[in-house]
GROMACS .gro file of C-alpha atoms in nm:
model
  272
    1MET     CA    1  -0.482   0.116  -2.253
    2ALA     CA    2  -0.348   0.180  -1.939
    3PHE     CA    3  -0.118  -0.151  -1.994
    4VAL     CA    4  -0.004  -0.023  -2.382
    5ALA     CA    5   0.056   0.329  -2.229
    6GLN     CA    6   0.273   0.184  -1.922
    7LYS     CA    7   0.503   0.050  -2.136
    8SER     CA    8   0.499   0.266  -2.349
    9CYS     CA    9   0.628   0.507  -2.101
   10SER     CA   10   0.928   0.270  -2.004
   11PRO     CA   11   1.236   0.314  -2.058
   12PRO     CA   12   1.169   0.574  -1.825
   13SER     CA   13   1.541   0.676  -1.954
   14ALA     CA   14   1.391   0.728  -2.220
   15TRP     CA   15   1.164   0.999  -2.089
   16ALA     CA   16   1.450   1.212  -1.938
   17SER     CA   17   1.281   1.512  -2.179
   18SER     CA   18   1.082   1.510  -2.429
   19ILE     CA   19   1.046   1.237  -2.732
   20SER     CA   20   0.904   1.227  -3.017
   21ALA     CA   21   0.722   0.870  -3.178
   22ALA     CA   22   0.974   0.760  -3.379
   23GLN     CA   23   1.234   0.733  -3.078
   24LEU     CA   24   1.027   0.562  -2.884
   25ALA     CA   25   0.993   0.344  -3.072
   26ARG     CA   26   1.388   0.278  -3.111
   27GLN     CA   27   1.444   0.276  -2.775
   28LEU     CA   28   1.093  -0.036  -2.707
   29ALA     CA   29   1.322  -0.219  -3.011
   30ILE     CA   30   1.659  -0.175  -2.792
   31ARG     CA   31   1.453  -0.304  -2.454
   32ASN     CA   32   1.208  -0.564  -2.576
   33HIS     CA   33   1.538  -0.704  -2.872
   34HIS     CA   34   1.273  -0.703  -3.113
   35THR     CA   35   1.489  -0.636  -3.451
   36GLN     CA   36   1.188  -0.467  -3.639
   37GLU     CA   37   1.105  -0.129  -3.489
   38CYS     CA   38   0.691  -0.086  -3.398
   39SER     CA   39   0.460   0.118  -3.683
   40ILE     CA   40   0.547   0.547  -3.581
   41ASP     CA   41   0.173   0.597  -3.694
   42GLY     CA   42   0.076   0.300  -3.496
   43LEU     CA   43   0.250   0.464  -3.205
   44GLU     CA   44   0.140   0.813  -3.252
   45ARG     CA   45  -0.188   0.777  -3.246
   46LEU     CA   46  -0.180   0.522  -2.876
   47LEU     CA   47   0.048   0.887  -2.790
   48ARG     CA   48  -0.163   1.140  -2.878
   49GLY     CA   49  -0.467   0.856  -2.733
   50CYS     CA   50  -0.201   0.929  -2.386
   51VAL     CA   51  -0.301   1.302  -2.390
   52SER     CA   52  -0.703   1.300  -2.460
   53ILE     CA   53  -0.649   1.130  -2.077
   54ASP     CA   54  -0.336   1.359  -1.936
   55LEU     CA   55  -0.163   1.061  -1.938
   56LEU     CA   56   0.103   1.299  -2.189
   57LYS     CA   57   0.088   1.617  -2.310
   58THR     CA   58   0.290   1.737  -2.596
   59THR     CA   59   0.592   1.920  -2.609
   60ASN     CA   60   0.807   2.104  -2.920
   61GLN     CA   61   1.134   2.052  -2.703
   62PRO     CA   62   1.484   1.956  -2.813
   63CYS     CA   63   1.560   1.648  -2.785
   64GLY     CA   64   1.921   1.730  -2.836
   65THR     CA   65   1.944   1.460  -3.095
   66ALA     CA   66   2.048   1.478  -3.540
   67ASP     CA   67   1.630   1.339  -3.557
   68PRO     CA   68   1.433   1.631  -3.743
   69PRO     CA   69   1.209   1.882  -3.642
   70ASP     CA   70   0.902   1.687  -3.498
   71PRO     CA   71   0.624   1.940  -3.314
   72GLN     CA   72   0.470   1.617  -3.229
   73ARG     CA   73   0.725   1.575  -2.934
   74PHE     CA   74   0.602   1.391  -2.660
   75ALA     CA   75   0.655   1.442  -2.169
   76LEU     CA   76   0.533   1.260  -1.932
   77THR     CA   77   0.297   1.469  -1.700
   78PRO     CA   78   0.281   1.405  -1.349
   79LEU     CA   79   0.028   1.173  -1.343
   80ALA     CA   80   0.190   0.939  -1.564
   81ARG     CA   81   0.515   1.019  -1.354
   82THR     CA   82   0.356   0.932  -1.054
   83TYR     CA   83   0.194   0.641  -1.094
   84LEU     CA   84   0.312   0.502  -1.521
   85THR     CA   85   0.694   0.467  -1.412
   86THR     CA   86   0.821   0.171  -1.205
   87THR     CA   87   1.089   0.447  -0.985
   88SER     CA   88   0.841   0.571  -0.857
   89PRO     CA   89   0.768   0.477  -0.522
   90THR     CA   90   0.332   0.487  -0.626
   91SER     CA   91   0.409   0.323  -0.946
   92LEU     CA   92   0.089   0.051  -1.064
   93VAL     CA   93   0.274  -0.094  -1.312
   94SER     CA   94   0.309  -0.366  -1.110
   95TYR     CA   95  -0.100  -0.356  -1.074
   96ILE     CA   96  -0.146  -0.285  -1.496
   97ASP     CA   97   0.053  -0.628  -1.570
   98HIS     CA   98  -0.102  -0.813  -1.360
   99SER     CA   99  -0.461  -0.668  -1.461
  100ASN     CA  100  -0.306  -0.710  -1.811
  101ASP     CA  101  -0.239  -1.167  -1.719
  102VAL     CA  102  -0.566  -1.202  -1.514
  103LEU     CA  103  -0.876  -0.928  -1.439
  104TYR     CA  104  -0.815  -0.843  -1.804
  105ARG     CA  105  -0.912  -1.172  -1.949
  106LEU     CA  106  -1.207  -1.222  -1.735
  107TRP     CA  107  -1.361  -0.933  -1.806
  108SER     CA  108  -1.334  -0.999  -2.146
  109ASN     CA  109  -1.509  -1.247  -2.084
  110LEU     CA  110  -1.807  -1.099  -1.878
  111GLU     CA  111  -2.075  -1.182  -2.189
  112ALA     CA  112  -2.015  -1.545  -2.225
  113SER     CA  113  -2.021  -1.573  -1.842
  114VAL     CA  114  -2.374  -1.426  -1.845
  115ILE     CA  115  -2.512  -1.672  -2.142
  116THR     CA  116  -2.420  -1.993  -2.049
  117GLY     CA  117  -2.377  -1.927  -1.652
  118ARG     CA  118  -2.049  -2.090  -1.582
  119SER     CA  119  -1.842  -1.837  -1.412
  120CYS     CA  120  -1.547  -1.606  -1.571
  121TRP     CA  121  -1.276  -1.807  -1.410
  122ASP     CA  122  -1.463  -2.131  -1.623
  123GLU     CA  123  -1.466  -1.916  -1.979
  124SER     CA  124  -1.083  -1.718  -1.955
  125PHE     CA  125  -0.857  -2.026  -1.819
  126GLY     CA  126  -1.076  -2.359  -1.845
  127ASP     CA  127  -1.337  -2.529  -1.633
  128LEU     CA  128  -1.230  -2.518  -1.252
  129GLY     CA  129  -1.412  -2.823  -1.140
  130GLU     CA  130  -1.338  -2.979  -0.849
  131PRO     CA  131  -1.071  -3.261  -0.977
  132THR     CA  132  -1.122  -3.575  -0.800
  133ILE     CA  133  -0.986  -3.924  -0.643
  134THR     CA  134  -1.201  -4.208  -0.740
  135THR     CA  135  -1.100  -4.468  -0.462
  136THR     CA  136  -1.275  -4.806  -0.501
  137THR     CA  137  -1.272  -5.012  -0.196
  138THR     CA  138  -1.420  -5.441  -0.209
  139THR     CA  139  -1.529  -5.726  -0.013
  140THR     CA  140  -1.712  -6.028  -0.020
  141THR     CA  141  -1.996  -5.844  -0.085
  142THR     CA  142  -2.030  -5.516  -0.227
  143THR     CA  143  -1.807  -5.311  -0.400
  144THR     CA  144  -1.755  -4.873  -0.264
  145THR     CA  145  -1.626  -4.654  -0.502
  146THR     CA  146  -1.559  -4.330  -0.316
  147THR     CA  147  -1.450  -3.976  -0.485
  148THR     CA  148  -1.297  -3.704  -0.274
  149PRO     CA  149  -1.212  -3.388  -0.433
  150SER     CA  150  -0.751  -3.372  -0.488
  151VAL     CA  151  -0.713  -2.998  -0.547
  152SER     CA  152  -0.928  -2.725  -0.432
  153SER     CA  153  -1.002  -2.454  -0.676
  154ARG     CA  154  -0.881  -2.235  -0.456
  155GLU     CA  155  -0.552  -2.384  -0.473
  156ARG     CA  156  -0.558  -2.372  -0.841
  157ILE     CA  157  -0.686  -2.086  -0.944
  158PHE     CA  158  -0.403  -1.934  -0.735
  159ASP     CA  159  -0.170  -2.135  -0.958
  160ARG     CA  160  -0.307  -1.931  -1.225
  161ILE     CA  161  -0.188  -1.625  -1.062
  162TYR     CA  162   0.141  -1.734  -0.975
  163HIS     CA  163   0.269  -1.892  -1.324
  164GLY     CA  164   0.587  -1.865  -1.470
  165PRO     CA  165   0.949  -1.842  -1.251
  166ASP     CA  166   0.822  -1.470  -1.129
  167GLY     CA  167   0.468  -1.549  -1.082
  168VAL     CA  168   0.480  -1.510  -0.702
  169ARG     CA  169   0.667  -1.160  -0.667
  170ARG     CA  170   0.442  -0.974  -0.971
  171PHE     CA  171   0.165  -1.125  -0.752
  172MET     CA  172   0.259  -0.963  -0.466
  173ARG     CA  173   0.441  -0.651  -0.615
  174ALA     CA  174   0.079  -0.587  -0.785
  175MET     CA  175  -0.085  -0.597  -0.367
  176ASP     CA  176   0.154  -0.385  -0.321
  177SER     CA  177   0.133  -0.089  -0.537
  178VAL     CA  178  -0.239  -0.099  -0.439
  179ALA     CA  179  -0.204  -0.148  -0.027
  180LYS     CA  180   0.026   0.146  -0.060
  181ILE     CA  181  -0.181   0.369  -0.305
  182SER     CA  182  -0.439   0.347  -0.049
  183ALA     CA  183  -0.315   0.278   0.302
  184PRO     CA  184  -0.324   0.721   0.382
  185HIS     CA  185  -0.711   0.670   0.317
  186ILE     CA  186  -0.775   0.388   0.473
  187LEU     CA  187  -0.577   0.510   0.780
  188ALA     CA  188  -0.753   0.810   0.806
  189LYS     CA  189  -1.096   0.684   0.845
  190LEU     CA  190  -0.939   0.493   1.115
  191ASP     CA  191  -0.906   0.512   1.456
  192LEU     CA  192  -0.661   0.304   1.556
  193SER     CA  193  -0.457   0.426   1.862
  194TRP     CA  194  -0.618   0.173   2.101
  195VAL     CA  195  -0.480  -0.141   1.925
  196HIS     CA  196  -0.158  -0.290   2.021
  197SER     CA  197  -0.162  -0.556   1.806
  198LEU     CA  198  -0.309  -0.734   1.447
  199VAL     CA  199  -0.297  -1.000   1.346
  200ASP     CA  200  -0.257  -0.960   0.887
  201LEU     CA  201  -0.434  -1.275   0.758
  202GLY     CA  202  -0.332  -1.350   0.374
  203GLY     CA  203  -0.085  -0.964   0.397
  204SER     CA  204   0.085  -1.065   0.133
  205THR     CA  205   0.413  -0.831   0.178
  206GLY     CA  206   0.290  -0.633   0.460
  207ALA     CA  207   0.212  -0.264   0.294
  208LEU     CA  208  -0.117  -0.207   0.463
  209SER     CA  209   0.078  -0.283   0.820
  210VAL     CA  210   0.361  -0.166   0.770
  211ALA     CA  211   0.171   0.159   0.630
  212PHE     CA  212  -0.082   0.107   1.050
  213VAL     CA  213   0.261   0.095   1.251
  214GLN     CA  214   0.430   0.362   1.063
  215ARG     CA  215   0.116   0.539   1.170
  216HIS     CA  216   0.069   0.418   1.556
  217SER     CA  217   0.430   0.305   1.594
  218HIS     CA  218   0.298   0.106   1.958
  219ILE     CA  219   0.105  -0.149   1.754
  220ASN     CA  220   0.314  -0.483   1.671
  221VAL     CA  221   0.167  -0.709   1.401
  222ILE     CA  222   0.213  -1.028   1.257
  223ILE     CA  223   0.209  -1.044   0.889
  224VAL     CA  224   0.023  -1.471   0.757
  225ASP     CA  225   0.023  -1.608   0.479
  226LEU     CA  226   0.158  -1.876   0.246
  227PRO     CA  227   0.574  -1.974   0.212
  228LYS     CA  228   0.623  -1.882  -0.088
  229VAL     CA  229   0.482  -1.577  -0.020
  230THR     CA  230   0.625  -1.491   0.363
  231ILE     CA  231   1.012  -1.614   0.201
  232LEU     CA  232   0.971  -1.293  -0.077
  233ALA     CA  233   0.725  -1.087   0.194
  234GLU     CA  234   1.063  -1.084   0.492
  235GLN     CA  235   1.302  -1.044   0.205
  236MET     CA  236   1.115  -0.726  -0.001
  237LEU     CA  237   1.078  -0.514   0.339
  238ARG     CA  238   1.445  -0.563   0.451
  239GLU     CA  239   1.485  -0.425   0.136
  240GLU     CA  240   1.299  -0.125   0.157
  241PRO     CA  241   1.469   0.193   0.234
  242ASP     CA  242   1.497   0.317   0.559
  243SER     CA  243   1.400   0.626   0.439
  244LEU     CA  244   1.037   0.524   0.309
  245VAL     CA  245   1.013   0.204   0.602
  246PRO     CA  246   1.291   0.293   0.913
  247PRO     CA  247   1.440   0.000   1.164
  248ALA     CA  248   1.205   0.126   1.417
  249VAL     CA  249   0.868   0.026   1.167
  250LYS     CA  250   1.055  -0.243   0.993
  251SER     CA  251   1.120  -0.384   1.380
  252HIS     CA  252   0.721  -0.416   1.522
  253VAL     CA  253   0.671  -0.649   1.194
  254ARG     CA  254   0.703  -1.025   1.188
  255PHE     CA  255   0.593  -1.285   0.937
  256ALA     CA  256   0.406  -1.627   1.019
  257SER     CA  257   0.413  -1.929   0.744
  258VAL     CA  258   0.048  -2.043   0.801
  259ASP     CA  259  -0.193  -2.147   0.528
  260PHE     CA  260  -0.509  -2.012   0.758
  261PHE     CA  261  -0.758  -2.188   0.504
  262THR     CA  262  -0.672  -2.511   0.644
  263ASP     CA  263  -0.415  -2.401   0.957
  264LEU     CA  264  -0.663  -2.091   1.183
  265ASP     CA  265  -0.526  -2.285   1.520
  266VAL     CA  266  -0.158  -2.244   1.500
  267ILE     CA  267  -0.185  -1.892   1.359
  268PRO     CA  268   0.068  -1.689   1.641
  269SER     CA  269  -0.075  -1.348   1.895
  270ALA     CA  270   0.114  -1.060   1.692
  271ARG     CA  271   0.199  -1.002   2.101
  272PRO     CA  272   0.589  -1.008   2.044
   0.00000   0.00000   0.00000
């Protein structure tokens, strides 16, 4: 429901005030370039479900249109504005998209995984048994065949997670949204006053490390991730408004393009 509700909470302009199911159906058709609007009855049932879990509220506030009066108008609650709109700094929209693309399919195959003993990933996206390269060496007396893995299961999993033209950015934004929300709770439990440098392995956008520096301005951080991740991460950090991440904080954060599974010995120091 969270995924469908998030889609219904967009575009934000449609929710500037209250809106009827009929109006929202038209807005969604325009936004998604659909020639046919969704079922008003089906959409209204979803919206009432969202009311029951405090994502929406009903209101009689006029919509300011020529539509006939409709007592069933809906408006976003503070909870939905906080987590289900793309303009919120604590938006979970990207994580919900990732959950729908990947995690939901994994959980939906949990029963099959228990019955067969195969991983949920194999059940959902196909067998991740190691693909191999077979090499045959022949001498005058013997023939030797050697089989070695060609691509690791880990690499194939991330190929699936990163699928599509915007896959890497989509996954990074999903992780970023969770890190920004969890960072204050983590910092409340950690005393980092004695720490002067941090190496953030697989830090993606660096949202968690940035939060550490915002709380403890003396810390220098280096975020280690794959090249295709760090290129986007540096760009995303530069694009963060100075009101949210001041330049003084950004200056304490650096990125290093390293696969720490294979090149752990070349990770640079976080010290400037």
